[in-house]
Coordinates of C-alpha atoms in Angstrom, one line a residue:
Chain R
G884 CA -3.5 12.0 -15.8
A885 CA 0.1 10.9 -15.4
G886 CA -0.7 10.2 -12.0
V887 CA -2.7 9.3 -9.4
S888 CA -3.9 12.7 -7.8
Q889 CA -5.2 13.4 -4.2
S890 CA -5.7 16.5 -2.4
P891 CA -5.7 17.7 0.3
R892 CA -1.9 16.8 0.4
Y893 CA -3.3 17.5 4.7
K894 CA -6.0 18.4 7.1
V895 CA -6.0 19.3 10.5
A896 CA -8.9 18.8 11.5
K897 CA -10.8 19.4 15.1
R898 CA -12.0 16.8 16.9
G899 CA -15.8 15.8 15.7
Q900 CA -15.5 17.8 12.2
D901 CA -16.5 16.0 9.0
V902 CA -13.9 15.5 5.8
A903 CA -13.9 14.5 2.7
L904 CA -10.2 12.9 0.8
R905 CA -10.0 13.4 -3.2
C906 CA -8.9 10.9 -5.3
D907 CA -8.6 11.7 -8.4
P908 CA -7.0 7.4 -10.6
I909 CA -5.3 6.5 -13.5
S910 CA -7.5 6.9 -17.0
G911 CA -8.5 3.7 -17.9
H912 CA -8.0 2.2 -14.3
V913 CA -10.9 0.6 -13.3
S914 CA -9.4 -0.5 -9.7
L915 CA -10.2 1.7 -7.4
F916 CA -8.5 1.8 -3.6
W917 CA -8.7 3.5 -0.1
Y918 CA -5.4 2.5 2.1
Q919 CA -5.4 3.9 5.4
Q920 CA -1.3 4.0 6.8
A921 CA -0.8 4.5 10.5
L922 CA 2.9 5.8 11.2
G923 CA 5.5 2.9 10.7
Q924 CA 3.1 0.8 9.9
G925 CA 1.9 -0.6 6.3
P926 CA -1.0 0.0 4.3
E927 CA -4.3 -1.1 5.6
F928 CA -7.0 -1.5 3.1
L929 CA -10.3 0.2 3.4
T930 CA -12.8 0.1 0.6
Y931 CA -12.5 -1.4 -3.5
F932 CA -14.4 0.4 -5.9
Q933 CA -14.6 -1.3 -9.8
N934 CA -15.9 1.4 -12.2
E935 CA -18.4 2.8 -9.9
A936 CA -20.1 -0.1 -8.3
Q937 CA -18.3 -0.2 -4.6
L938 CA -17.9 -3.9 -4.3
D939 CA -15.8 -4.1 -1.3
K940 CA -16.5 -2.1 2.0
S941 CA -15.2 -4.1 4.7
G942 CA -12.0 -2.6 5.7
L943 CA -13.8 0.2 6.8
P944 CA -13.3 1.0 10.7
S945 CA -16.3 2.8 11.6
D946 CA -20.2 4.0 9.9
R947 CA -18.3 7.1 10.1
F948 CA -16.5 6.5 6.9
F949 CA -17.9 6.6 3.4
A950 CA -16.7 6.2 0.5
E951 CA -18.1 6.6 -3.2
R952 CA -17.0 7.0 -7.0
P953 CA -20.3 8.0 -8.3
E954 CA -19.1 8.6 -12.1
G955 CA -16.6 5.3 -12.3
S956 CA -13.5 8.0 -12.0
V957 CA -13.1 10.5 -8.7
S958 CA -13.8 9.0 -6.0
T959 CA -14.8 10.9 -2.3
L960 CA -13.4 9.4 0.9
K961 CA -15.7 11.2 3.5
I962 CA -15.0 10.4 7.6
Q963 CA -17.8 12.1 9.8
R964 CA -17.3 13.3 13.2
T965 CA -13.4 12.6 13.0
Q966 CA -11.5 11.7 16.0
Q967 CA -8.1 11.3 16.7
E968 CA -7.3 7.9 16.2
D969 CA -8.9 9.2 13.0
S970 CA -5.2 10.6 12.2
A971 CA -2.7 8.7 9.6
V972 CA -2.3 8.8 6.1
Y973 CA -5.0 8.1 3.7
L974 CA -4.1 6.7 0.4
C975 CA -5.3 6.2 -2.7
A976 CA -4.6 3.9 -5.2
S977 CA -6.0 2.8 -9.1
S978 CA -5.0 -0.1 -10.8
F979 CA -5.9 -2.2 -14.3
G980 CA -7.6 -4.6 -11.8
P981 CA -7.9 -5.9 -8.5
N982 CA -5.5 -8.1 -7.8
E983 CA -3.2 -6.0 -9.8
K984 CA -0.5 -3.5 -9.2
L985 CA -1.2 -0.6 -7.4
F986 CA 0.1 2.8 -8.7
F987 CA -0.4 5.4 -5.4
G988 CA -1.1 9.0 -5.0
S989 CA 1.1 10.9 -2.4
G990 CA -1.4 10.4 0.2
T991 CA -3.2 12.9 2.9
Q992 CA -2.3 13.2 6.4
L993 CA -4.7 13.6 8.4
S994 CA -4.2 15.0 11.5
V995 CA -7.0 15.5 14.0
L996 CA -6.6 17.6 17.1
Chain L
Q1001 CA -2.2 -14.7 12.2
K1002 CA -2.0 -11.5 9.9
E1003 CA -2.2 -11.8 5.8
V1004 CA 0.9 -10.3 5.7
E1005 CA 4.5 -11.3 8.0
Q1006 CA 7.5 -8.8 7.6
N1007 CA 9.4 -9.1 11.0
S1008 CA 12.3 -8.4 11.0
G1009 CA 13.6 -4.9 12.4
P1010 CA 15.2 -2.3 10.5
L1011 CA 17.7 -3.5 8.4
S1012 CA 21.7 -2.2 8.4
V1013 CA 23.6 -2.3 5.5
P1014 CA 27.6 -0.8 4.9
E1015 CA 27.2 0.4 1.1
G1016 CA 27.9 -2.2 -1.9
A1017 CA 26.5 -4.8 0.5
I1018 CA 23.4 -7.4 -0.3
A1019 CA 20.2 -6.2 1.6
S1020 CA 18.2 -9.1 1.9
L1021 CA 14.7 -9.0 2.9
N1022 CA 11.5 -11.9 3.4
C1023 CA 8.1 -12.4 3.6
T1024 CA 5.0 -14.6 4.4
Y1025 CA 2.0 -14.8 4.0
S1026 CA -0.9 -17.4 4.6
D1027 CA -3.3 -17.3 2.1
R1028 CA -2.5 -20.3 -0.7
G1029 CA -4.3 -19.3 -3.0
S1030 CA -2.3 -16.0 -3.9
Q1031 CA -1.5 -15.9 -7.1
S1032 CA 0.4 -12.4 -7.2
F1033 CA 3.3 -10.4 -5.3
F1034 CA 4.8 -7.3 -5.1
W1035 CA 7.4 -5.4 -3.5
Y1036 CA 7.1 -1.5 -2.8
R1037 CA 9.6 1.4 -1.6
Q1038 CA 8.1 3.5 0.7
Y1039 CA 10.6 6.8 1.3
S1040 CA 10.1 8.3 4.7
G1041 CA 6.9 11.6 3.8
K1042 CA 6.0 9.0 0.8
S1043 CA 3.6 7.3 -1.1
P1044 CA 4.8 3.1 -1.6
E1045 CA 6.0 3.0 -5.4
L1046 CA 6.3 -0.5 -7.2
I1047 CA 10.1 -1.8 -7.6
M1048 CA 8.6 -5.5 -8.4
S1049 CA 5.6 -7.8 -8.9
I1050 CA 6.5 -11.7 -8.7
Y1051 CA 4.4 -14.5 -9.6
S1052 CA 5.7 -17.8 -10.4
N1053 CA 7.6 -19.7 -8.3
G1054 CA 11.7 -18.8 -8.7
D1055 CA 13.3 -15.4 -9.1
K1056 CA 13.3 -12.8 -11.0
E1057 CA 15.7 -10.1 -11.5
D1058 CA 15.6 -6.7 -12.2
G1059 CA 18.7 -4.4 -12.1
R1060 CA 20.1 -4.9 -8.4
F1061 CA 16.8 -6.3 -7.4
T1062 CA 16.5 -10.0 -7.2
A1063 CA 12.6 -11.0 -5.8
Q1064 CA 12.2 -14.8 -5.1
L1065 CA 9.2 -16.9 -4.4
N1066 CA 8.5 -20.3 -3.2
K1067 CA 4.5 -20.7 -3.1
A1068 CA 4.7 -24.2 -1.1
S1069 CA 6.4 -22.1 1.8
Q1070 CA 4.5 -19.1 1.5
Y1071 CA 7.2 -17.2 1.1
V1072 CA 8.6 -14.2 -0.4
S1073 CA 11.9 -12.2 -0.5
L1074 CA 13.7 -9.4 -1.5
L1075 CA 17.1 -9.3 -2.4
I1076 CA 18.9 -5.7 -2.7
R1077 CA 22.6 -6.3 -4.7
D1078 CA 25.2 -3.5 -4.0
S1079 CA 23.4 -1.2 -1.8
Q1080 CA 23.4 2.1 -1.5
P1081 CA 22.2 5.0 0.1
S1082 CA 19.5 5.7 -2.1
D1083 CA 17.8 2.1 -1.4
S1084 CA 17.7 3.5 2.2
A1085 CA 13.8 2.9 2.9
T1086 CA 10.8 0.8 4.0
Y1087 CA 10.2 -2.2 1.8
L1088 CA 6.7 -3.1 1.8
C1089 CA 5.6 -6.8 0.6
A1090 CA 2.1 -7.0 -0.1
V1091 CA 0.2 -9.7 -1.5
S1092 CA -3.0 -10.5 -4.2
G1093 CA -6.2 -12.3 -2.4
N1094 CA -9.9 -11.4 -2.0
N1095 CA -9.4 -8.9 -4.9
R1096 CA -7.5 -6.2 -3.2
L1097 CA -3.5 -6.4 -2.4
A1098 CA -2.5 -7.2 1.5
F1099 CA 0.1 -5.7 2.8
G1100 CA 2.5 -5.6 5.1
K1101 CA 3.7 -3.8 7.9
G1102 CA 7.3 -2.6 6.1
N1103 CA 11.0 -3.5 6.9
Q1104 CA 13.1 -0.6 6.9
V1105 CA 16.8 -0.7 5.3
V1106 CA 19.3 1.8 6.1
V1107 CA 22.4 1.2 4.0
I1108 CA 25.8 2.9 6.0
P1109 CA 28.3 4.5 3.5

């Protein structure tokens, strides 16, 4: 597609619910990143894929967070048993390579009540 | 120490003036440097990239890089109300971009 597409745009979850956030990167971009952005802060790295391989998941805050990119294109970030501290904007970005300029999707704003 | 530091608070500049933003980084091995603009409620969009020491100009924007001092800056000339946004500094390293917390710029008409 023309840009990085994320869905849903907004997600409200009750504490303890599982959520799944989807990202469709720019066609041809092998690198895909998930970032978490809290209000008033810069994006914080969560995880990185090169094609279907998850090469770095060191930024995932707990084992409740899980990401996959099974066919090297669309990626899903799953958060199990959501907590209030998970409330943030989740940004997906793609690029031609890990240290290249990133193109961001519009983000998913997650609110956990 | 955070990887990328942007410490100054909100910056208010009159329309037509120059806005100056600074950023320092900790990884001496970093090779790629970027400035992103983020409007409220929107995602970051790339406005400048710089890879070698010195200045790089693109329209009203100038990025400056000093690897010895581990310092990147952004100048916005002839500031316009549409430049009011948060500006994020991003630095490459460890197969990712690390971002600063951003600097808010408010251009006053």
